[in-house]
PDB file of C-alpha atoms in Angstrom:
ATOM      1  CA  UNK A   1      19.327  -4.130  42.584  1.00  0.00           C
ATOM      2  CA  UNK A   2      16.752  -6.928  42.318  1.00  0.00           C
ATOM      3  CA  UNK A   3      16.396  -6.832  46.094  1.00  0.00           C
ATOM      4  CA  UNK A   4      15.948  -3.054  46.025  1.00  0.00           C
ATOM      5  CA  UNK A   5      13.098  -3.461  43.530  1.00  0.00           C
ATOM      6  CA  UNK A   6      11.549  -6.090  45.807  1.00  0.00           C
ATOM      7  CA  UNK A   7      12.004  -3.771  48.815  1.00  0.00           C
ATOM      8  CA  UNK A   8       9.945  -1.147  47.010  1.00  0.00           C
ATOM      9  CA  UNK A   9       7.326  -3.834  46.327  1.00  0.00           C
ATOM     10  CA  UNK A  10       7.238  -4.696  50.033  1.00  0.00           C
ATOM     11  CA  UNK A  11       6.857  -1.008  50.904  1.00  0.00           C
ATOM     12  CA  UNK A  12       3.899  -0.719  48.517  1.00  0.00           C
ATOM     13  CA  UNK A  13       2.322  -3.854  49.983  1.00  0.00           C
ATOM     14  CA  UNK A  14       2.722  -2.511  53.509  1.00  0.00           C
ATOM     15  CA  UNK A  15       0.952   0.675  52.409  1.00  0.00           C
ATOM     16  CA  UNK A  16      -2.016  -1.510  51.386  1.00  0.00           C
ATOM     17  CA  UNK A  17      -1.990  -2.987  54.898  1.00  0.00           C
ATOM     18  CA  UNK A  18      -1.882   0.573  56.347  1.00  0.00           C
ATOM     19  CA  UNK A  19       1.581  -0.186  57.716  1.00  0.00           C
ATOM     20  CA  UNK A  20       3.528   2.564  55.959  1.00  0.00           C
ATOM     21  CA  UNK A  21       5.582   5.420  57.406  1.00  0.00           C
ATOM     22  CA  UNK A  22       2.627   6.948  59.309  1.00  0.00           C
ATOM     23  CA  UNK A  23       1.923   3.618  60.987  1.00  0.00           C
ATOM     24  CA  UNK A  24       5.573   3.163  61.925  1.00  0.00           C
ATOM     25  CA  UNK A  25       5.740   6.661  63.440  1.00  0.00           C
ATOM     26  CA  UNK A  26       2.410   6.303  65.269  1.00  0.00           C
ATOM     27  CA  UNK A  27       2.997   2.817  66.684  1.00  0.00           C
ATOM     28  CA  UNK A  28       6.794   2.931  67.031  1.00  0.00           C
ATOM     29  CA  UNK A  29       6.863  -0.476  65.375  1.00  0.00           C
ATOM     30  CA  UNK A  30       8.082  -1.903  62.106  1.00  0.00           C
ATOM     31  CA  UNK A  31       8.617  -5.210  60.348  1.00  0.00           C
ATOM     32  CA  UNK A  32      12.008  -6.838  59.893  1.00  0.00           C
ATOM     33  CA  UNK A  33      12.830  -9.442  57.281  1.00  0.00           C
ATOM     34  CA  UNK A  34      14.169 -12.476  59.147  1.00  0.00           C
ATOM     35  CA  UNK A  35      14.504 -14.834  56.181  1.00  0.00           C
ATOM     36  CA  UNK A  36      14.482 -14.497  52.401  1.00  0.00           C
ATOM     37  CA  UNK A  37      14.956 -16.623  49.316  1.00  0.00           C
ATOM     38  CA  UNK A  38      15.419 -15.051  45.898  1.00  0.00           C
ATOM     39  CA  UNK A  39      15.304 -16.784  42.514  1.00  0.00           C
ATOM     40  CA  UNK A  40      16.907 -15.007  39.549  1.00  0.00           C
ATOM     41  CA  UNK A  41      15.090 -16.159  36.426  1.00  0.00           C
ATOM     42  CA  UNK A  42      15.852 -13.554  33.732  1.00  0.00           C
ATOM     43  CA  UNK A  43      18.350 -10.774  33.553  1.00  0.00           C
ATOM     44  CA  UNK A  44      17.131  -7.226  33.985  1.00  0.00           C
ATOM     45  CA  UNK A  45      19.199  -4.217  33.024  1.00  0.00           C
ATOM     46  CA  UNK A  46      19.148  -0.554  33.900  1.00  0.00           C
ATOM     47  CA  UNK A  47      16.193   1.145  32.258  1.00  0.00           C
ATOM     48  CA  UNK A  48      13.931  -1.937  32.166  1.00  0.00           C
ATOM     49  CA  UNK A  49      10.357  -1.211  33.206  1.00  0.00           C
ATOM     50  CA  UNK A  50       9.650  -3.632  36.053  1.00  0.00           C
ATOM     51  CA  UNK A  51       6.455  -4.571  37.879  1.00  0.00           C
ATOM     52  CA  UNK A  52       6.150  -6.408  41.182  1.00  0.00           C
ATOM     53  CA  UNK A  53       3.119  -8.539  42.069  1.00  0.00           C
ATOM     54  CA  UNK A  54       2.795  -9.422  45.742  1.00  0.00           C
ATOM     55  CA  UNK A  55       1.083 -12.194  47.652  1.00  0.00           C
ATOM     56  CA  UNK A  56       0.551 -12.562  51.381  1.00  0.00           C
ATOM     57  CA  UNK A  57       0.870 -16.332  51.741  1.00  0.00           C
ATOM     58  CA  UNK A  58       0.160 -16.468  55.464  1.00  0.00           C
ATOM     59  CA  UNK A  59       0.362 -14.527  58.697  1.00  0.00           C
ATOM     60  CA  UNK A  60       0.001 -15.053  62.402  1.00  0.00           C
ATOM     61  CA  UNK A  61      -0.117 -12.510  65.241  1.00  0.00           C
ATOM     62  CA  UNK A  62       3.383 -11.170  64.587  1.00  0.00           C
ATOM     63  CA  UNK A  63       4.757 -12.648  61.347  1.00  0.00           C
ATOM     64  CA  UNK A  64       4.034 -12.435  57.636  1.00  0.00           C
ATOM     65  CA  UNK A  65       5.030 -14.856  54.900  1.00  0.00           C
ATOM     66  CA  UNK A  66       5.249 -12.805  51.687  1.00  0.00           C
ATOM     67  CA  UNK A  67       5.987 -13.666  48.096  1.00  0.00           C
ATOM     68  CA  UNK A  68       6.810 -11.256  45.249  1.00  0.00           C
ATOM     69  CA  UNK A  69       7.064 -11.846  41.502  1.00  0.00           C
ATOM     70  CA  UNK A  70       9.091  -9.376  39.403  1.00  0.00           C
ATOM     71  CA  UNK A  71       7.980  -9.023  35.789  1.00  0.00           C
ATOM     72  CA  UNK A  72       9.354  -7.159  32.815  1.00  0.00           C
ATOM     73  CA  UNK A  73       6.584  -4.596  32.350  1.00  0.00           C
ATOM     74  CA  UNK A  74       6.966  -4.546  28.564  1.00  0.00           C
ATOM     75  CA  UNK A  75       7.244  -8.264  27.782  1.00  0.00           C
ATOM     76  CA  UNK A  76       5.376  -9.694  30.771  1.00  0.00           C
ATOM     77  CA  UNK A  77       8.198 -12.187  31.360  1.00  0.00           C
ATOM     78  CA  UNK A  78       8.892 -13.335  34.906  1.00  0.00           C
ATOM     79  CA  UNK A  79      12.362 -12.091  35.906  1.00  0.00           C
ATOM     80  CA  UNK A  80      12.712 -13.013  39.571  1.00  0.00           C
ATOM     81  CA  UNK A  81      10.870 -14.056  42.700  1.00  0.00           C
ATOM     82  CA  UNK A  82      11.512 -13.521  46.382  1.00  0.00           C
ATOM     83  CA  UNK A  83       9.989 -15.224  49.392  1.00  0.00           C
ATOM     84  CA  UNK A  84      10.145 -13.352  52.698  1.00  0.00           C
ATOM     85  CA  UNK A  85       9.374 -14.000  56.333  1.00  0.00           C
ATOM     86  CA  UNK A  86       8.930 -10.821  58.349  1.00  0.00           C
ATOM     87  CA  UNK A  87       8.443 -10.284  62.052  1.00  0.00           C
ATOM     88  CA  UNK A  88       6.707  -7.324  63.671  1.00  0.00           C
ATOM     89  CA  UNK A  89       9.048  -5.429  66.020  1.00  0.00           C
ATOM     90  CA  UNK A  90       8.509  -2.875  68.778  1.00  0.00           C
ATOM     91  CA  UNK A  91      11.160  -0.309  67.876  1.00  0.00           C
ATOM     92  CA  UNK A  92      11.517   0.870  71.494  1.00  0.00           C
ATOM     93  CA  UNK A  93      12.133  -2.531  73.108  1.00  0.00           C
ATOM     94  CA  UNK A  94      13.670  -3.993  69.902  1.00  0.00           C
ATOM     95  CA  UNK A  95      11.699  -7.208  70.486  1.00  0.00           C
ATOM     96  CA  UNK A  96       9.034  -8.907  68.431  1.00  0.00           C
ATOM     97  CA  UNK A  97       5.522  -7.669  69.097  1.00  0.00           C
ATOM     98  CA  UNK A  98       1.959  -8.499  68.146  1.00  0.00           C
ATOM     99  CA  UNK A  99       0.183  -6.752  65.296  1.00  0.00           C
ATOM    100  CA  UNK A 100      -2.578  -4.340  66.234  1.00  0.00           C
ATOM    101  CA  UNK A 101      -6.109  -5.708  65.778  1.00  0.00           C
ATOM    102  CA  UNK A 102      -6.706  -3.249  62.917  1.00  0.00           C
ATOM    103  CA  UNK A 103      -3.592  -4.581  61.184  1.00  0.00           C
ATOM    104  CA  UNK A 104      -4.714  -8.184  61.626  1.00  0.00           C
ATOM    105  CA  UNK A 105      -8.054  -7.247  60.064  1.00  0.00           C
ATOM    106  CA  UNK A 106      -6.245  -5.674  57.076  1.00  0.00           C
ATOM    107  CA  UNK A 107      -4.117  -8.823  56.668  1.00  0.00           C
ATOM    108  CA  UNK A 108      -7.157 -11.125  56.863  1.00  0.00           C
ATOM    109  CA  UNK A 109      -9.023  -9.019  54.302  1.00  0.00           C
ATOM    110  CA  UNK A 110      -6.047  -9.027  51.936  1.00  0.00           C
ATOM    111  CA  UNK A 111      -5.780 -12.815  52.115  1.00  0.00           C
ATOM    112  CA  UNK A 112      -9.530 -13.090  51.469  1.00  0.00           C
ATOM    113  CA  UNK A 113      -9.277 -10.745  48.466  1.00  0.00           C
ATOM    114  CA  UNK A 114      -6.459 -12.762  46.889  1.00  0.00           C
ATOM    115  CA  UNK A 115      -8.184 -16.140  47.341  1.00  0.00           C
ATOM    116  CA  UNK A 116      -8.013 -16.880  43.598  1.00  0.00           C
ATOM    117  CA  UNK A 117      -4.217 -16.612  43.425  1.00  0.00           C
ATOM    118  CA  UNK A 118      -2.259 -19.792  42.827  1.00  0.00           C
ATOM    119  CA  UNK A 119       0.379 -20.767  45.375  1.00  0.00           C
ATOM    120  CA  UNK A 120       3.748 -19.882  43.767  1.00  0.00           C
ATOM    121  CA  UNK A 121       5.752 -22.901  42.622  1.00  0.00           C
ATOM    122  CA  UNK A 122       8.973 -21.349  43.955  1.00  0.00           C
ATOM    123  CA  UNK A 123       7.556 -20.878  47.477  1.00  0.00           C
ATOM    124  CA  UNK A 124       9.125 -23.108  50.089  1.00  0.00           C
ATOM    125  CA  UNK A 125      11.985 -24.171  47.847  1.00  0.00           C
ATOM    126  CA  UNK A 126      15.140 -25.487  49.452  1.00  0.00           C
ATOM    127  CA  UNK A 127      18.724 -24.870  48.405  1.00  0.00           C
ATOM    128  CA  UNK A 128      20.964 -27.912  48.179  1.00  0.00           C
ATOM    129  CA  UNK A 129      23.070 -30.196  46.071  1.00  0.00           C
ATOM    130  CA  UNK A 130      21.805 -33.746  45.882  1.00  0.00           C
ATOM    131  CA  UNK A 131      24.412 -36.415  46.533  1.00  0.00           C
ATOM    132  CA  UNK A 132      24.913 -38.877  43.689  1.00  0.00           C
TER     133      UNK A 132
END
């Protein structure tokens, strides 16, 4: 269910970019997650009040690099993080497609508005077991 919580966070973030359900219906396009990395830090249980904070780390003309933090809304403790790479997709052709200019402007403005955020320490982490 951690991923479901993060999915709702992504949906809310896309609403801020004006890329919600109306956008998807109007443009016949959507964004697909093509890579993700989740870190489970603290257990959450049913009934916990959770908050998701989202950062747009980077974007180009058809991809977004997103990062979400999940917090316990009562204690403020960090519970999990997820790093996502999404690609914009034309839902008719089922191929990647460029963002609209208005969308690119929204993404640029969001990055500008979050300029004071610190780059997450978990971003770009690699999974592996070091040989001894």
